[in-house]
PDB file of C-alpha atoms in Angstrom:
ATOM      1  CA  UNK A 101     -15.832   5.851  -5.148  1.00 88.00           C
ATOM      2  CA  UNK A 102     -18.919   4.297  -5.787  1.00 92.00           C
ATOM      3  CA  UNK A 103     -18.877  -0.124  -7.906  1.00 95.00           C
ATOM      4  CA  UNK A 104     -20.990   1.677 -10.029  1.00 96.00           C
ATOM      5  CA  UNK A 105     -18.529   4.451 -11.049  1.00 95.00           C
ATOM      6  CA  UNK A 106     -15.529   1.629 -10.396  1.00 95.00           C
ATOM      7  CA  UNK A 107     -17.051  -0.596 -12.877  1.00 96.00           C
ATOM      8  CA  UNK A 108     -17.344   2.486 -15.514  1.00 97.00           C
ATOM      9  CA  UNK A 109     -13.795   2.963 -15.090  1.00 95.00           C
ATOM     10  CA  UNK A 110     -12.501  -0.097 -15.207  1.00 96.00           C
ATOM     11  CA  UNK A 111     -14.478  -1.251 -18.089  1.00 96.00           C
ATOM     12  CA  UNK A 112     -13.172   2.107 -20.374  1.00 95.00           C
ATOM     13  CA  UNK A 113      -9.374   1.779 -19.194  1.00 94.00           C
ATOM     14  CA  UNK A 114      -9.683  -2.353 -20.130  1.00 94.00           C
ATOM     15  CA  UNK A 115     -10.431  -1.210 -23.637  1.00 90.00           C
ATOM     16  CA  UNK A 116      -7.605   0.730 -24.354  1.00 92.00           C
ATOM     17  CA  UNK A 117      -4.226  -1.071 -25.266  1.00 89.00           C
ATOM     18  CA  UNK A 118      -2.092   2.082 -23.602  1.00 91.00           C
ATOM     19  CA  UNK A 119      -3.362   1.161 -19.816  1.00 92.00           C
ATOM     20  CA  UNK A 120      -0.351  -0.841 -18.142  1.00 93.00           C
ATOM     21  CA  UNK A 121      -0.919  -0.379 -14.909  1.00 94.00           C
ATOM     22  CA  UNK A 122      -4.046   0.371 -11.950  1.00 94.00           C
ATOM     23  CA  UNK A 123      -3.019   2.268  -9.007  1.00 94.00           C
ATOM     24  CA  UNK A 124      -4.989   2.051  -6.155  1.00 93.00           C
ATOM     25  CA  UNK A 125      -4.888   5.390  -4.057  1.00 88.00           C
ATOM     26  CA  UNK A 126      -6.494   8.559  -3.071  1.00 74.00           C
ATOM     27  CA  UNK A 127      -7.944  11.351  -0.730  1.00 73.00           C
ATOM     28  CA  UNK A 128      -8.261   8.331   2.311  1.00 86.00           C
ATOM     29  CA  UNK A 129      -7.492   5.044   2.795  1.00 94.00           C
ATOM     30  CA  UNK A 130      -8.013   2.059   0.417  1.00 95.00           C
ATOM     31  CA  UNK A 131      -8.235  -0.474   2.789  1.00 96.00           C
ATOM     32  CA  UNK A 132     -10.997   1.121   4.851  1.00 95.00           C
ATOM     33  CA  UNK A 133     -13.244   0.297   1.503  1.00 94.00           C
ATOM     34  CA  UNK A 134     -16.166  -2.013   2.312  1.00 94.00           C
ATOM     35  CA  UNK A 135     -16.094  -2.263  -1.813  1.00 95.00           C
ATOM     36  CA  UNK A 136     -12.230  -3.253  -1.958  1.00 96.00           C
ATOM     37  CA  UNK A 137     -12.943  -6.438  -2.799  1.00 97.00           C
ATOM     38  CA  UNK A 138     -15.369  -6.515  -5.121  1.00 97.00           C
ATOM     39  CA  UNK A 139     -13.484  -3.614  -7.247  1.00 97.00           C
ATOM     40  CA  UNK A 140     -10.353  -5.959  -6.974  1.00 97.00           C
ATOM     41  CA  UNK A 141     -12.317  -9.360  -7.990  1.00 98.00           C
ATOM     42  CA  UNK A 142     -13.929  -6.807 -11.019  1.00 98.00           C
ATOM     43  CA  UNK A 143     -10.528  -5.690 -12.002  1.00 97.00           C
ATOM     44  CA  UNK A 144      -8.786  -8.656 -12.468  1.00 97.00           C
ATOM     45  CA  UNK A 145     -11.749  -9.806 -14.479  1.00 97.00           C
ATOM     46  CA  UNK A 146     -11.593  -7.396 -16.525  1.00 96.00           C
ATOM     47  CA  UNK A 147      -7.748  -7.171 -16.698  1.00 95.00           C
ATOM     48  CA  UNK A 148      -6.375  -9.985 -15.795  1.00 95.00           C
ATOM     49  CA  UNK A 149      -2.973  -9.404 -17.205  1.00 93.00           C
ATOM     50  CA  UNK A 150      -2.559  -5.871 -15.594  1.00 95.00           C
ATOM     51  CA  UNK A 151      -0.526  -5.026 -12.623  1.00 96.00           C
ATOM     52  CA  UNK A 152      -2.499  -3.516  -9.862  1.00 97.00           C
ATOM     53  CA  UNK A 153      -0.703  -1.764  -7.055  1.00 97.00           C
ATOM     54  CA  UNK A 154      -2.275   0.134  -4.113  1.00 97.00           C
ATOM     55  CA  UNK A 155      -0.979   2.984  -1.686  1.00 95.00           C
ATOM     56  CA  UNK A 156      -1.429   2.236   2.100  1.00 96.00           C
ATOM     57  CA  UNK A 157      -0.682   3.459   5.618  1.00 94.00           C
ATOM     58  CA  UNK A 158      -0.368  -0.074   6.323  1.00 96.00           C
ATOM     59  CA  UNK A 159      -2.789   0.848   9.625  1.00 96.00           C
ATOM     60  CA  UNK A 160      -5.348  -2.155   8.413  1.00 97.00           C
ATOM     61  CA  UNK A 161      -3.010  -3.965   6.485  1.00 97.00           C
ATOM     62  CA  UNK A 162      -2.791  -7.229   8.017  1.00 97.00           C
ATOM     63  CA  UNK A 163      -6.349  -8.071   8.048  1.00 97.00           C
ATOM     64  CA  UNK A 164      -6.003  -7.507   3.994  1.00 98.00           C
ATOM     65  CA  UNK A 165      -2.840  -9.718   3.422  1.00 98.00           C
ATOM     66  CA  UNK A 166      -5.500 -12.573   1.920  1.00 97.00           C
ATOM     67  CA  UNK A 167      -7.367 -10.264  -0.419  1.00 97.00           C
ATOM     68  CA  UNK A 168      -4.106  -8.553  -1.711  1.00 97.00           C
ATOM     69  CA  UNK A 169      -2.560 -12.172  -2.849  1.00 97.00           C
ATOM     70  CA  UNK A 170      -5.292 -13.946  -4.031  1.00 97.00           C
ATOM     71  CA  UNK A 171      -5.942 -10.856  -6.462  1.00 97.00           C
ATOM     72  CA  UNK A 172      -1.701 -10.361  -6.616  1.00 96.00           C
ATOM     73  CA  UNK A 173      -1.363  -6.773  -6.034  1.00 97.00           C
ATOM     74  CA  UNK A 174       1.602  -4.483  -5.251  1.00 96.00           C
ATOM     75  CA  UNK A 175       1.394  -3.107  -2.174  1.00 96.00           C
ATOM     76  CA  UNK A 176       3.203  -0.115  -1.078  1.00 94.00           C
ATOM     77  CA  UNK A 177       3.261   1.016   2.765  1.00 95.00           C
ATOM     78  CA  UNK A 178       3.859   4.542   3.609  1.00 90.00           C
ATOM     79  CA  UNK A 179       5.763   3.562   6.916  1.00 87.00           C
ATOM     80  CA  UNK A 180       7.952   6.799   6.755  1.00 83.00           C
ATOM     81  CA  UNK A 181       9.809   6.063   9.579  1.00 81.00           C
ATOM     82  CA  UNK A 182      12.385   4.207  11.404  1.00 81.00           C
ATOM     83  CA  UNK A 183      10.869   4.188  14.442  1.00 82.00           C
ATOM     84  CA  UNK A 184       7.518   4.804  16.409  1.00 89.00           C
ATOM     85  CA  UNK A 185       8.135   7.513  17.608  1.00 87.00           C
ATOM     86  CA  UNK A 186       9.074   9.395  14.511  1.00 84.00           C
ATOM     87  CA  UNK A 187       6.125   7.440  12.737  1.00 86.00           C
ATOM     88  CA  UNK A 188       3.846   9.424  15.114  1.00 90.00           C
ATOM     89  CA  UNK A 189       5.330  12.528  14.641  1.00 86.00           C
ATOM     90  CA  UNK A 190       5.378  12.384  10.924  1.00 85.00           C
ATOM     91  CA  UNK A 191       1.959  10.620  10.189  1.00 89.00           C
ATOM     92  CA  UNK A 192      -0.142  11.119  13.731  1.00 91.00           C
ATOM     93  CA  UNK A 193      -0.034   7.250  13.720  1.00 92.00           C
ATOM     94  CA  UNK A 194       0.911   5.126  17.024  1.00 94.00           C
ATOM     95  CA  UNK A 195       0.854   1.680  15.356  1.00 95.00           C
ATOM     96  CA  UNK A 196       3.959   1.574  14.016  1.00 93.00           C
ATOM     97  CA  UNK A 197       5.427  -2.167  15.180  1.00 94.00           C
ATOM     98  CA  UNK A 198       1.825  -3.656  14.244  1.00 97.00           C
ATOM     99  CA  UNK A 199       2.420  -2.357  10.447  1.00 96.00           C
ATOM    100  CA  UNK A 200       6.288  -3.628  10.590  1.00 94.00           C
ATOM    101  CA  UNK A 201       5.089  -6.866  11.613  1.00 96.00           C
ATOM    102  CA  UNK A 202       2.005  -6.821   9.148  1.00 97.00           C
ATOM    103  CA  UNK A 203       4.391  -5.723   6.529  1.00 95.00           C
ATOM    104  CA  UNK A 204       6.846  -8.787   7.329  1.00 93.00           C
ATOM    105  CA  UNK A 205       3.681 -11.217   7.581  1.00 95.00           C
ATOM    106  CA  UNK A 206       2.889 -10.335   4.121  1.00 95.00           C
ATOM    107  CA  UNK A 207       6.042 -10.540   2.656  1.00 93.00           C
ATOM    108  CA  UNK A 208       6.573 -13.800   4.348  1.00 93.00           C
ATOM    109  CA  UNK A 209       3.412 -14.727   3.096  1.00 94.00           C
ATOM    110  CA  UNK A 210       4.251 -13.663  -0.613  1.00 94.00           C
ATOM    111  CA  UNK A 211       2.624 -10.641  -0.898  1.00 95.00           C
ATOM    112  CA  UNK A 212       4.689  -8.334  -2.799  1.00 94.00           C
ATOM    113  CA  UNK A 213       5.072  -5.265  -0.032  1.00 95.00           C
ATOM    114  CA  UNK A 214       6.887  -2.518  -0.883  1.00 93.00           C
ATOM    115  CA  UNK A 215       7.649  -0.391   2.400  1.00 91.00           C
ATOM    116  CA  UNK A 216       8.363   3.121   2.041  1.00 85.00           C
ATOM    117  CA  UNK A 217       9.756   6.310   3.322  1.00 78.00           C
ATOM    118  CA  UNK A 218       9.758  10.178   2.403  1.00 67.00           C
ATOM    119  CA  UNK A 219      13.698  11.243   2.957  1.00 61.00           C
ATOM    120  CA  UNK A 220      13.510  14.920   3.677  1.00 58.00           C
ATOM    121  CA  UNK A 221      14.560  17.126   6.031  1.00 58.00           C
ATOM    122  CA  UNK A 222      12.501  17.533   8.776  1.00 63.00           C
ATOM    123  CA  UNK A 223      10.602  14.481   8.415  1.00 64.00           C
ATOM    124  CA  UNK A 224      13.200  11.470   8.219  1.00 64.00           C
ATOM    125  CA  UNK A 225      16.593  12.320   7.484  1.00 63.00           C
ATOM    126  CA  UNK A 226      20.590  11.401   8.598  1.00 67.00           C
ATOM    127  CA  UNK A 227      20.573   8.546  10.554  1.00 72.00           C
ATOM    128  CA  UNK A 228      16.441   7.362  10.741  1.00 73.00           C
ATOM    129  CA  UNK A 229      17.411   7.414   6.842  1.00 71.00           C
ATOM    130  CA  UNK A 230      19.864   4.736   7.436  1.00 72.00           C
ATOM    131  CA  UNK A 231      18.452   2.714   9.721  1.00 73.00           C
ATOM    132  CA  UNK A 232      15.705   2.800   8.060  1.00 72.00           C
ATOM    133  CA  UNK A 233      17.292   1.435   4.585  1.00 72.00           C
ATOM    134  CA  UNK A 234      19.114  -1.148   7.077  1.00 72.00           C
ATOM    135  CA  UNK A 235      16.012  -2.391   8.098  1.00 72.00           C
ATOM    136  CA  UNK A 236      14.404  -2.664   4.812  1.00 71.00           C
ATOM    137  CA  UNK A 237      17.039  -3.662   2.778  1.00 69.00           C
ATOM    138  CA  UNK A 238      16.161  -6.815   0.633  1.00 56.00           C
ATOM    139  CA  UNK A 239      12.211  -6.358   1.922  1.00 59.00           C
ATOM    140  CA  UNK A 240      10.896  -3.974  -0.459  1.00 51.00           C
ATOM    141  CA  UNK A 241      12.020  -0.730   0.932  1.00 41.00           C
ATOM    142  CA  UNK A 242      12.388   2.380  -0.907  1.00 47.00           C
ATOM    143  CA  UNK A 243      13.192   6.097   0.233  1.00 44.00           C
ATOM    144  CA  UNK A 244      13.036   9.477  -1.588  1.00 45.00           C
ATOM    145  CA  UNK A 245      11.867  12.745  -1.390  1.00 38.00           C
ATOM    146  CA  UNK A 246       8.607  14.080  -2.183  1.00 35.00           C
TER     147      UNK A 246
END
């Protein structure tokens, strides 16, 4: 989406009292915006006292970690896995321990992360379920089915 059309939107949904939250997500990536800043520096200008939470692979999260606290937004990671291996399977992704360790980094770093994981069978079920919740447990993890 276009700053022009970002702007538009923002500036409508900061006039109406009913707006209580801006989700960040889409047909591709959010973090592979060149605008991502500038829509997040807008935003909070705009609405300064709404939460703003945005839906990631995690692939280019750690080079974000700075822009996502300084503007304080939610951050969920679609890890949905408990392992590399399965996170290739599932999501044709082979970067699974760099978006663990990004993950920790921001959480470390205060960035409220919330890593998640679609519990299903055929996808991650059984005992990548549990592991999974083991290793997330008390980080921001959640599970569930789609």
């Amino acid at each position: 989406m276009n700053f022009d059309l970002w702007q538009k939107i923002v500036d409508e949904a900061a006039g109406l009292s009913l707006i209580s939250l801006l989700t960040i997500t889409g047909l591709g990536e959010p973090l592979l915006d060149k605008d991502l800043k500038q829509k997040l520096k807008y935003a909070r200008s705009k609405m300064p006292a709404i939460p703003i939470s945005l839906f990631t692979n995690g692939s280019y999260l750690r080079k974000h970690l700075p822009l996502l606290k300084k503007y304080n937004v939610t951050t969920y990671v679609s890890l949905n896995a408990a392992n590399s291996y399965k996170r290739e399977q599932i999501m044709e992704l082979d970067d699974y321990d760099e978006v663990v360790s990004a993950s920790e980094q921001g959480i470390k770093d205060g960035v409220e992360i919330i890593v998640k994981a679609v519990c299903e069978k055929d996808l991650m079920e059984g005992e990548e379920t549990v592991q999974f919740i083991v290793d997330w447990n008390g980080r921001h993890a959640e599970g569930g089915n789609a």
